[in-house]
Amino acid sequence: RDLTRGELAAALRGLAKQRYRPPDSEATRTYSAATLERWYYLFRAIGMDGLRPTGRSDRGTLTPSFVRFCAT
């Protein structure tokens, strides 16, 4: 069953108070309700592929301002 907007918000707030251990991590952490909500909608729209990490589109590039900063 689909949750109403209020039910989803309440469930996400409750989940945000819990601690989780990410895969391949020794430490536990919390996730914000906003993060959990983003993951929820990505999963509903795309499935597990929506939750897999992707590389940054700017990986390996340096901005001109960063190059100038390093040169000083």
PDB file of N, CA, C and O in Angstrom:
ATOM      1  N   ARG A   1       0.834  -1.183   0.000  1.00  0.00           N
ATOM      2  CA  ARG A   1       0.000   0.000   0.000  1.00  0.00           C
ATOM      3  C   ARG A   1       0.869   1.233   0.000  1.00  0.00           C
ATOM      4  O   ARG A   1       1.926   1.247   0.620  1.00  0.00           O
ATOM      5  N   ASP A   2       0.442   2.242  -0.713  1.00  0.00           N
ATOM      6  CA  ASP A   2       1.155   3.510  -0.722  1.00  0.00           C
ATOM      7  C   ASP A   2       0.836   4.287   0.538  1.00  0.00           C
ATOM      8  O   ASP A   2      -0.314   4.288   1.004  1.00  0.00           O
ATOM      9  N   LEU A   3       1.838   4.951   1.067  1.00  0.00           N
ATOM     10  CA  LEU A   3       1.648   5.784   2.253  1.00  0.00           C
ATOM     11  C   LEU A   3       1.140   7.163   1.835  1.00  0.00           C
ATOM     12  O   LEU A   3       1.495   7.662   0.769  1.00  0.00           O
ATOM     13  N   THR A   4       0.339   7.765   2.693  1.00  0.00           N
ATOM     14  CA  THR A   4      -0.037   9.154   2.440  1.00  0.00           C
ATOM     15  C   THR A   4       1.192  10.021   2.685  1.00  0.00           C
ATOM     16  O   THR A   4       2.177   9.580   3.293  1.00  0.00           O
ATOM     17  N   ARG A   5       1.134  11.257   2.248  1.00  0.00           N
ATOM     18  CA  ARG A   5       2.257  12.179   2.435  1.00  0.00           C
ATOM     19  C   ARG A   5       2.622  12.318   3.919  1.00  0.00           C
ATOM     20  O   ARG A   5       3.790  12.278   4.288  1.00  0.00           O
ATOM     21  N   GLY A   6       1.632  12.429   4.776  1.00  0.00           N
ATOM     22  CA  GLY A   6       1.880  12.551   6.208  1.00  0.00           C
ATOM     23  C   GLY A   6       2.448  11.278   6.813  1.00  0.00           C
ATOM     24  O   GLY A   6       3.331  11.333   7.668  1.00  0.00           O
ATOM     25  N   GLU A   7       1.953  10.127   6.364  1.00  0.00           N
ATOM     26  CA  GLU A   7       2.472   8.853   6.863  1.00  0.00           C
ATOM     27  C   GLU A   7       3.925   8.661   6.450  1.00  0.00           C
ATOM     28  O   GLU A   7       4.755   8.211   7.251  1.00  0.00           O
ATOM     29  N   LEU A   8       4.233   9.012   5.208  1.00  0.00           N
ATOM     30  CA  LEU A   8       5.605   8.887   4.726  1.00  0.00           C
ATOM     31  C   LEU A   8       6.530   9.806   5.509  1.00  0.00           C
ATOM     32  O   LEU A   8       7.604   9.386   5.954  1.00  0.00           O
ATOM     33  N   ALA A   9       6.123  11.048   5.718  1.00  0.00           N
ATOM     34  CA  ALA A   9       6.954  12.001   6.455  1.00  0.00           C
ATOM     35  C   ALA A   9       7.209  11.498   7.873  1.00  0.00           C
ATOM     36  O   ALA A   9       8.336  11.574   8.372  1.00  0.00           O
ATOM     37  N   ALA A  10       6.196  10.978   8.530  1.00  0.00           N
ATOM     38  CA  ALA A  10       6.358  10.461   9.891  1.00  0.00           C
ATOM     39  C   ALA A  10       7.280   9.249   9.908  1.00  0.00           C
ATOM     40  O   ALA A  10       8.149   9.124  10.782  1.00  0.00           O
ATOM     41  N   ALA A  11       7.126   8.361   8.939  1.00  0.00           N
ATOM     42  CA  ALA A  11       7.986   7.175   8.867  1.00  0.00           C
ATOM     43  C   ALA A  11       9.437   7.585   8.618  1.00  0.00           C
ATOM     44  O   ALA A  11      10.357   7.040   9.251  1.00  0.00           O
ATOM     45  N   LEU A  12       9.666   8.543   7.744  1.00  0.00           N
ATOM     46  CA  LEU A  12      11.024   8.988   7.446  1.00  0.00           C
ATOM     47  C   LEU A  12      11.668   9.669   8.649  1.00  0.00           C
ATOM     48  O   LEU A  12      12.856   9.468   8.919  1.00  0.00           O
ATOM     49  N   ARG A  13      10.895  10.443   9.398  1.00  0.00           N
ATOM     50  CA  ARG A  13      11.431  11.064  10.612  1.00  0.00           C
ATOM     51  C   ARG A  13      11.845   9.993  11.622  1.00  0.00           C
ATOM     52  O   ARG A  13      12.891  10.098  12.258  1.00  0.00           O
ATOM     53  N   GLY A  14      11.022   8.963  11.750  1.00  0.00           N
ATOM     54  CA  GLY A  14      11.359   7.864  12.655  1.00  0.00           C
ATOM     55  C   GLY A  14      12.606   7.125  12.210  1.00  0.00           C
ATOM     56  O   GLY A  14      13.483   6.807  13.027  1.00  0.00           O
ATOM     57  N   LEU A  15      12.722   6.849  10.921  1.00  0.00           N
ATOM     58  CA  LEU A  15      13.903   6.159  10.398  1.00  0.00           C
ATOM     59  C   LEU A  15      15.154   7.015  10.529  1.00  0.00           C
ATOM     60  O   LEU A  15      16.254   6.494  10.740  1.00  0.00           O
ATOM     61  N   ALA A  16      15.004   8.332  10.415  1.00  0.00           N
ATOM     62  CA  ALA A  16      16.153   9.232  10.515  1.00  0.00           C
ATOM     63  C   ALA A  16      16.736   9.246  11.924  1.00  0.00           C
ATOM     64  O   ALA A  16      17.896   9.612  12.107  1.00  0.00           O
ATOM     65  N   LYS A  17      15.985   8.844  12.918  1.00  0.00           N
ATOM     66  CA  LYS A  17      16.475   8.809  14.297  1.00  0.00           C
ATOM     67  C   LYS A  17      17.284   7.551  14.594  1.00  0.00           C
ATOM     68  O   LYS A  17      17.964   7.479  15.606  1.00  0.00           O
ATOM     69  N   GLN A  18      17.213   6.567  13.714  1.00  0.00           N
ATOM     70  CA  GLN A  18      17.911   5.307  13.934  1.00  0.00           C
ATOM     71  C   GLN A  18      19.332   5.375  13.362  1.00  0.00           C
ATOM     72  O   GLN A  18      19.621   6.177  12.487  1.00  0.00           O
ATOM     73  N   ARG A  19      20.185   4.510  13.878  1.00  0.00           N
ATOM     74  CA  ARG A  19      21.552   4.411  13.384  1.00  0.00           C
ATOM     75  C   ARG A  19      21.668   3.204  12.466  1.00  0.00           C
ATOM     76  O   ARG A  19      21.030   2.186  12.697  1.00  0.00           O
ATOM     77  N   TYR A  20      22.467   3.353  11.412  1.00  0.00           N
ATOM     78  CA  TYR A  20      22.650   2.298  10.411  1.00  0.00           C
ATOM     79  C   TYR A  20      24.139   2.095  10.177  1.00  0.00           C
ATOM     80  O   TYR A  20      24.926   3.025  10.298  1.00  0.00           O
ATOM     81  N   ARG A  21      24.513   0.879   9.803  1.00  0.00           N
ATOM     82  CA  ARG A  21      25.902   0.601   9.423  1.00  0.00           C
ATOM     83  C   ARG A  21      25.929   0.396   7.916  1.00  0.00           C
ATOM     84  O   ARG A  21      25.410  -0.602   7.406  1.00  0.00           O
ATOM     85  N   PRO A  22      26.539   1.335   7.181  1.00  0.00           N
ATOM     86  CA  PRO A  22      26.616   1.189   5.728  1.00  0.00           C
ATOM     87  C   PRO A  22      27.446  -0.038   5.354  1.00  0.00           C
ATOM     88  O   PRO A  22      28.295  -0.481   6.133  1.00  0.00           O
ATOM     89  N   PRO A  23      27.247  -0.569   4.165  1.00  0.00           N
ATOM     90  CA  PRO A  23      28.061  -1.699   3.709  1.00  0.00           C
ATOM     91  C   PRO A  23      29.555  -1.352   3.755  1.00  0.00           C
ATOM     92  O   PRO A  23      29.946  -0.222   3.468  1.00  0.00           O
ATOM     93  N   ASP A  24      30.358  -2.311   4.138  1.00  0.00           N
ATOM     94  CA  ASP A  24      31.821  -2.150   4.197  1.00  0.00           C
ATOM     95  C   ASP A  24      32.268  -1.066   5.170  1.00  0.00           C
ATOM     96  O   ASP A  24      33.314  -0.445   4.992  1.00  0.00           O
ATOM     97  N   SER A  25      31.481  -0.816   6.214  1.00  0.00           N
ATOM     98  CA  SER A  25      31.845   0.190   7.203  1.00  0.00           C
ATOM     99  C   SER A  25      31.809  -0.426   8.591  1.00  0.00           C
ATOM    100  O   SER A  25      30.961  -1.266   8.889  1.00  0.00           O
ATOM    101  N   GLU A  26      32.709   0.017   9.431  1.00  0.00           N
ATOM    102  CA  GLU A  26      32.731  -0.438  10.822  1.00  0.00           C
ATOM    103  C   GLU A  26      31.826   0.437  11.691  1.00  0.00           C
ATOM    104  O   GLU A  26      31.324  -0.011  12.703  1.00  0.00           O
ATOM    105  N   ALA A  27      31.664   1.677  11.304  1.00  0.00           N
ATOM    106  CA  ALA A  27      30.929   2.647  12.118  1.00  0.00           C
ATOM    107  C   ALA A  27      29.467   2.738  11.705  1.00  0.00           C
ATOM    108  O   ALA A  27      29.109   2.485  10.553  1.00  0.00           O
ATOM    109  N   THR A  28      28.632   3.121  12.661  1.00  0.00           N
ATOM    110  CA  THR A  28      27.232   3.385  12.359  1.00  0.00           C
ATOM    111  C   THR A  28      27.051   4.876  12.160  1.00  0.00           C
ATOM    112  O   THR A  28      27.868   5.678  12.589  1.00  0.00           O
ATOM    113  N   ARG A  29      25.965   5.232  11.513  1.00  0.00           N
ATOM    114  CA  ARG A  29      25.667   6.644  11.271  1.00  0.00           C
ATOM    115  C   ARG A  29      24.174   6.831  11.101  1.00  0.00           C
ATOM    116  O   ARG A  29      23.432   5.863  10.977  1.00  0.00           O
ATOM    117  N   THR A  30      23.752   8.072  11.064  1.00  0.00           N
ATOM    118  CA  THR A  30      22.352   8.386  10.794  1.00  0.00           C
ATOM    119  C   THR A  30      22.270   9.015   9.406  1.00  0.00           C
ATOM    120  O   THR A  30      23.258   9.487   8.861  1.00  0.00           O
ATOM    121  N   TYR A  31      21.059   8.998   8.861  1.00  0.00           N
ATOM    122  CA  TYR A  31      20.777   9.659   7.585  1.00  0.00           C
ATOM    123  C   TYR A  31      19.602  10.590   7.813  1.00  0.00           C
ATOM    124  O   TYR A  31      18.653  10.253   8.518  1.00  0.00           O
ATOM    125  N   SER A  32      19.639  11.747   7.188  1.00  0.00           N
ATOM    126  CA  SER A  32      18.553  12.710   7.357  1.00  0.00           C
ATOM    127  C   SER A  32      17.282  12.202   6.683  1.00  0.00           C
ATOM    128  O   SER A  32      17.326  11.382   5.763  1.00  0.00           O
ATOM    129  N   ALA A  33      16.170  12.731   7.141  1.00  0.00           N
ATOM    130  CA  ALA A  33      14.887  12.375   6.531  1.00  0.00           C
ATOM    131  C   ALA A  33      14.874  12.762   5.054  1.00  0.00           C
ATOM    132  O   ALA A  33      14.324  12.040   4.220  1.00  0.00           O
ATOM    133  N   ALA A  34      15.526  13.881   4.716  1.00  0.00           N
ATOM    134  CA  ALA A  34      15.576  14.314   3.313  1.00  0.00           C
ATOM    135  C   ALA A  34      16.351  13.307   2.455  1.00  0.00           C
ATOM    136  O   ALA A  34      15.949  13.006   1.328  1.00  0.00           O
ATOM    137  N   THR A  35      17.457  12.777   2.977  1.00  0.00           N
ATOM    138  CA  THR A  35      18.225  11.768   2.247  1.00  0.00           C
ATOM    139  C   THR A  35      17.403  10.510   2.060  1.00  0.00           C
ATOM    140  O   THR A  35      17.339   9.937   0.971  1.00  0.00           O
ATOM    141  N   LEU A  36      16.763  10.059   3.124  1.00  0.00           N
ATOM    142  CA  LEU A  36      15.932   8.854   3.041  1.00  0.00           C
ATOM    143  C   LEU A  36      14.785   9.051   2.052  1.00  0.00           C
ATOM    144  O   LEU A  36      14.450   8.136   1.298  1.00  0.00           O
ATOM    145  N   GLU A  37      14.209  10.249   2.036  1.00  0.00           N
ATOM    146  CA  GLU A  37      13.118  10.532   1.097  1.00  0.00           C
ATOM    147  C   GLU A  37      13.629  10.499  -0.344  1.00  0.00           C
ATOM    148  O   GLU A  37      12.982   9.932  -1.225  1.00  0.00           O
ATOM    149  N   ARG A  38      14.798  11.079  -0.584  1.00  0.00           N
ATOM    150  CA  ARG A  38      15.384  11.054  -1.932  1.00  0.00           C
ATOM    151  C   ARG A  38      15.617   9.611  -2.371  1.00  0.00           C
ATOM    152  O   ARG A  38      15.278   9.226  -3.488  1.00  0.00           O
ATOM    153  N   TRP A  39      16.171   8.785  -1.474  1.00  0.00           N
ATOM    154  CA  TRP A  39      16.408   7.383  -1.793  1.00  0.00           C
ATOM    155  C   TRP A  39      15.095   6.647  -2.050  1.00  0.00           C
ATOM    156  O   TRP A  39      15.009   5.803  -2.938  1.00  0.00           O
ATOM    157  N   TYR A  40      14.083   6.953  -1.270  1.00  0.00           N
ATOM    158  CA  TYR A  40      12.770   6.308  -1.425  1.00  0.00           C
ATOM    159  C   TYR A  40      12.221   6.556  -2.827  1.00  0.00           C
ATOM    160  O   TYR A  40      11.806   5.620  -3.515  1.00  0.00           O
ATOM    161  N   TYR A  41      12.240   7.816  -3.272  1.00  0.00           N
ATOM    162  CA  TYR A  41      11.685   8.144  -4.584  1.00  0.00           C
ATOM    163  C   TYR A  41      12.566   7.634  -5.719  1.00  0.00           C
ATOM    164  O   TYR A  41      12.053   7.234  -6.772  1.00  0.00           O
ATOM    165  N   LEU A  42      13.887   7.626  -5.526  1.00  0.00           N
ATOM    166  CA  LEU A  42      14.758   7.032  -6.539  1.00  0.00           C
ATOM    167  C   LEU A  42      14.466   5.548  -6.696  1.00  0.00           C
ATOM    168  O   LEU A  42      14.382   5.032  -7.805  1.00  0.00           O
ATOM    169  N   PHE A  43      14.290   4.858  -5.578  1.00  0.00           N
ATOM    170  CA  PHE A  43      13.996   3.433  -5.641  1.00  0.00           C
ATOM    171  C   PHE A  43      12.652   3.185  -6.323  1.00  0.00           C
ATOM    172  O   PHE A  43      12.524   2.294  -7.153  1.00  0.00           O
ATOM    173  N   ARG A  44      11.656   3.975  -5.996  1.00  0.00           N
ATOM    174  CA  ARG A  44      10.341   3.796  -6.622  1.00  0.00           C
ATOM    175  C   ARG A  44      10.387   4.055  -8.123  1.00  0.00           C
ATOM    176  O   ARG A  44       9.707   3.394  -8.895  1.00  0.00           O
ATOM    177  N   ALA A  45      11.200   5.027  -8.537  1.00  0.00           N
ATOM    178  CA  ALA A  45      11.252   5.393  -9.955  1.00  0.00           C
ATOM    179  C   ALA A  45      12.143   4.467 -10.775  1.00  0.00           C
ATOM    180  O   ALA A  45      11.793   4.126 -11.910  1.00  0.00           O
ATOM    181  N   ILE A  46      13.277   4.057 -10.209  1.00  0.00           N
ATOM    182  CA  ILE A  46      14.286   3.349 -10.996  1.00  0.00           C
ATOM    183  C   ILE A  46      14.595   1.955 -10.449  1.00  0.00           C
ATOM    184  O   ILE A  46      15.116   1.116 -11.155  1.00  0.00           O
ATOM    185  N   GLY A  47      14.309   1.731  -9.192  1.00  0.00           N
ATOM    186  CA  GLY A  47      14.681   0.458  -8.569  1.00  0.00           C
ATOM    187  C   GLY A  47      16.076   0.547  -7.986  1.00  0.00           C
ATOM    188  O   GLY A  47      16.596   1.634  -7.742  1.00  0.00           O
ATOM    189  N   MET A  48      16.708  -0.596  -7.775  1.00  0.00           N
ATOM    190  CA  MET A  48      18.030  -0.633  -7.146  1.00  0.00           C
ATOM    191  C   MET A  48      19.077   0.136  -7.951  1.00  0.00           C
ATOM    192  O   MET A  48      20.014   0.688  -7.375  1.00  0.00           O
ATOM    193  N   ASP A  49      18.928   0.199  -9.257  1.00  0.00           N
ATOM    194  CA  ASP A  49      19.886   0.956 -10.066  1.00  0.00           C
ATOM    195  C   ASP A  49      19.923   2.425  -9.661  1.00  0.00           C
ATOM    196  O   ASP A  49      20.960   3.074  -9.767  1.00  0.00           O
ATOM    197  N   GLY A  50      18.809   2.951  -9.200  1.00  0.00           N
ATOM    198  CA  GLY A  50      18.770   4.339  -8.758  1.00  0.00           C
ATOM    199  C   GLY A  50      19.540   4.583  -7.486  1.00  0.00           C
ATOM    200  O   GLY A  50      19.894   5.722  -7.178  1.00  0.00           O
ATOM    201  N   LEU A  51      19.823   3.525  -6.730  1.00  0.00           N
ATOM    202  CA  LEU A  51      20.528   3.662  -5.458  1.00  0.00           C
ATOM    203  C   LEU A  51      22.018   3.354  -5.571  1.00  0.00           C
ATOM    204  O   LEU A  51      22.763   3.583  -4.625  1.00  0.00           O
ATOM    205  N   ARG A  52      22.437   2.852  -6.706  1.00  0.00           N
ATOM    206  CA  ARG A  52      23.862   2.535  -6.881  1.00  0.00           C
ATOM    207  C   ARG A  52      24.661   3.824  -7.071  1.00  0.00           C
ATOM    208  O   ARG A  52      24.232   4.725  -7.784  1.00  0.00           O
ATOM    209  N   PRO A  53      25.846   3.887  -6.457  1.00  0.00           N
ATOM    210  CA  PRO A  53      26.665   5.093  -6.625  1.00  0.00           C
ATOM    211  C   PRO A  53      27.105   5.265  -8.078  1.00  0.00           C
ATOM    212  O   PRO A  53      27.337   4.279  -8.784  1.00  0.00           O
ATOM    213  N   THR A  54      27.207   6.484  -8.490  1.00  0.00           N
ATOM    214  CA  THR A  54      27.714   6.793  -9.824  1.00  0.00           C
ATOM    215  C   THR A  54      28.919   7.711  -9.669  1.00  0.00           C
ATOM    216  O   THR A  54      29.050   8.426  -8.667  1.00  0.00           O
ATOM    217  N   GLY A  55      29.796   7.702 -10.647  1.00  0.00           N
ATOM    218  CA  GLY A  55      30.955   8.581 -10.620  1.00  0.00           C
ATOM    219  C   GLY A  55      30.542  10.022 -10.865  1.00  0.00           C
ATOM    220  O   GLY A  55      29.493  10.295 -11.449  1.00  0.00           O
ATOM    221  N   ARG A  56      31.386  10.919 -10.434  1.00  0.00           N
ATOM    222  CA  ARG A  56      31.123  12.341 -10.668  1.00  0.00           C
ATOM    223  C   ARG A  56      31.369  12.668 -12.133  1.00  0.00           C
ATOM    224  O   ARG A  56      32.309  12.164 -12.741  1.00  0.00           O
ATOM    225  N   SER A  57      30.541  13.525 -12.685  1.00  0.00           N
ATOM    226  CA  SER A  57      30.703  13.900 -14.090  1.00  0.00           C
ATOM    227  C   SER A  57      31.942  14.769 -14.294  1.00  0.00           C
ATOM    228  O   SER A  57      32.479  14.838 -15.399  1.00  0.00           O
ATOM    229  N   ASP A  58      32.424  15.436 -13.224  1.00  0.00           N
ATOM    230  CA  ASP A  58      33.592  16.305 -13.359  1.00  0.00           C
ATOM    231  C   ASP A  58      34.873  15.650 -12.842  1.00  0.00           C
ATOM    232  O   ASP A  58      35.882  16.316 -12.639  1.00  0.00           O
ATOM    233  N   ARG A  59      34.856  14.354 -12.680  1.00  0.00           N
ATOM    234  CA  ARG A  59      36.030  13.652 -12.155  1.00  0.00           C
ATOM    235  C   ARG A  59      37.219  13.846 -13.093  1.00  0.00           C
ATOM    236  O   ARG A  59      37.119  13.684 -14.304  1.00  0.00           O
ATOM    237  N   GLY A  60      38.339  14.196 -12.500  1.00  0.00           N
ATOM    238  CA  GLY A  60      39.553  14.352 -13.278  1.00  0.00           C
ATOM    239  C   GLY A  60      39.728  15.712 -13.920  1.00  0.00           C
ATOM    240  O   GLY A  60      40.694  15.942 -14.642  1.00  0.00           O
ATOM    241  N   THR A  61      38.823  16.643 -13.662  1.00  0.00           N
ATOM    242  CA  THR A  61      38.955  17.984 -14.229  1.00  0.00           C
ATOM    243  C   THR A  61      39.240  18.982 -13.114  1.00  0.00           C
ATOM    244  O   THR A  61      38.817  18.802 -11.976  1.00  0.00           O
ATOM    245  N   LEU A  62      39.962  20.000 -13.448  1.00  0.00           N
ATOM    246  CA  LEU A  62      40.265  21.065 -12.495  1.00  0.00           C
ATOM    247  C   LEU A  62      39.654  22.358 -13.010  1.00  0.00           C
ATOM    248  O   LEU A  62      39.811  22.692 -14.187  1.00  0.00           O
ATOM    249  N   THR A  63      38.992  23.081 -12.127  1.00  0.00           N
ATOM    250  CA  THR A  63      38.424  24.364 -12.535  1.00  0.00           C
ATOM    251  C   THR A  63      39.544  25.390 -12.632  1.00  0.00           C
ATOM    252  O   THR A  63      40.540  25.302 -11.902  1.00  0.00           O
ATOM    253  N   PRO A  64      39.409  26.378 -13.494  1.00  0.00           N
ATOM    254  CA  PRO A  64      40.442  27.421 -13.597  1.00  0.00           C
ATOM    255  C   PRO A  64      40.688  28.128 -12.264  1.00  0.00           C
ATOM    256  O   PRO A  64      41.839  28.436 -11.934  1.00  0.00           O
ATOM    257  N   SER A  65      39.650  28.358 -11.479  1.00  0.00           N
ATOM    258  CA  SER A  65      39.842  29.042 -10.201  1.00  0.00           C
ATOM    259  C   SER A  65      40.664  28.172  -9.248  1.00  0.00           C
ATOM    260  O   SER A  65      41.481  28.686  -8.488  1.00  0.00           O
ATOM    261  N   PHE A  66      40.501  26.864  -9.281  1.00  0.00           N
ATOM    262  CA  PHE A  66      41.277  25.987  -8.429  1.00  0.00           C
ATOM    263  C   PHE A  66      42.746  25.977  -8.868  1.00  0.00           C
ATOM    264  O   PHE A  66      43.656  26.007  -8.041  1.00  0.00           O
ATOM    265  N   VAL A  67      42.987  25.975 -10.169  1.00  0.00           N
ATOM    266  CA  VAL A  67      44.350  26.016 -10.695  1.00  0.00           C
ATOM    267  C   VAL A  67      45.034  27.307 -10.254  1.00  0.00           C
ATOM    268  O   VAL A  67      46.191  27.303  -9.807  1.00  0.00           O
ATOM    269  N   ARG A  68      44.325  28.447 -10.356  1.00  0.00           N
ATOM    270  CA  ARG A  68      44.885  29.731  -9.912  1.00  0.00           C
ATOM    271  C   ARG A  68      45.184  29.695  -8.421  1.00  0.00           C
ATOM    272  O   ARG A  68      46.228  30.178  -7.974  1.00  0.00           O
ATOM    273  N   PHE A  69      44.298  29.118  -7.636  1.00  0.00           N
ATOM    274  CA  PHE A  69      44.479  29.018  -6.192  1.00  0.00           C
ATOM    275  C   PHE A  69      45.751  28.224  -5.871  1.00  0.00           C
ATOM    276  O   PHE A  69      46.544  28.598  -5.026  1.00  0.00           O
ATOM    277  N   CYS A  70      45.957  27.126  -6.560  1.00  0.00           N
ATOM    278  CA  CYS A  70      47.124  26.278  -6.310  1.00  0.00           C
ATOM    279  C   CYS A  70      48.421  26.949  -6.740  1.00  0.00           C
ATOM    280  O   CYS A  70      49.488  26.690  -6.193  1.00  0.00           O
ATOM    281  N   ALA A  71      48.320  27.823  -7.737  1.00  0.00           N
ATOM    282  CA  ALA A  71      49.517  28.495  -8.260  1.00  0.00           C
ATOM    283  C   ALA A  71      49.992  29.600  -7.345  1.00  0.00           C
ATOM    284  O   ALA A  71      51.132  30.065  -7.483  1.00  0.00           O
ATOM    285  N   THR A  72      49.175  30.045  -6.417  1.00  0.00           N
ATOM    286  CA  THR A  72      49.585  31.155  -5.537  1.00  0.00           C
ATOM    287  C   THR A  72      50.258  30.674  -4.287  1.00  0.00           C
ATOM    288  O   THR A  72      50.220  29.587  -3.875  1.00  0.00           O
TER     289      THR A  72
END
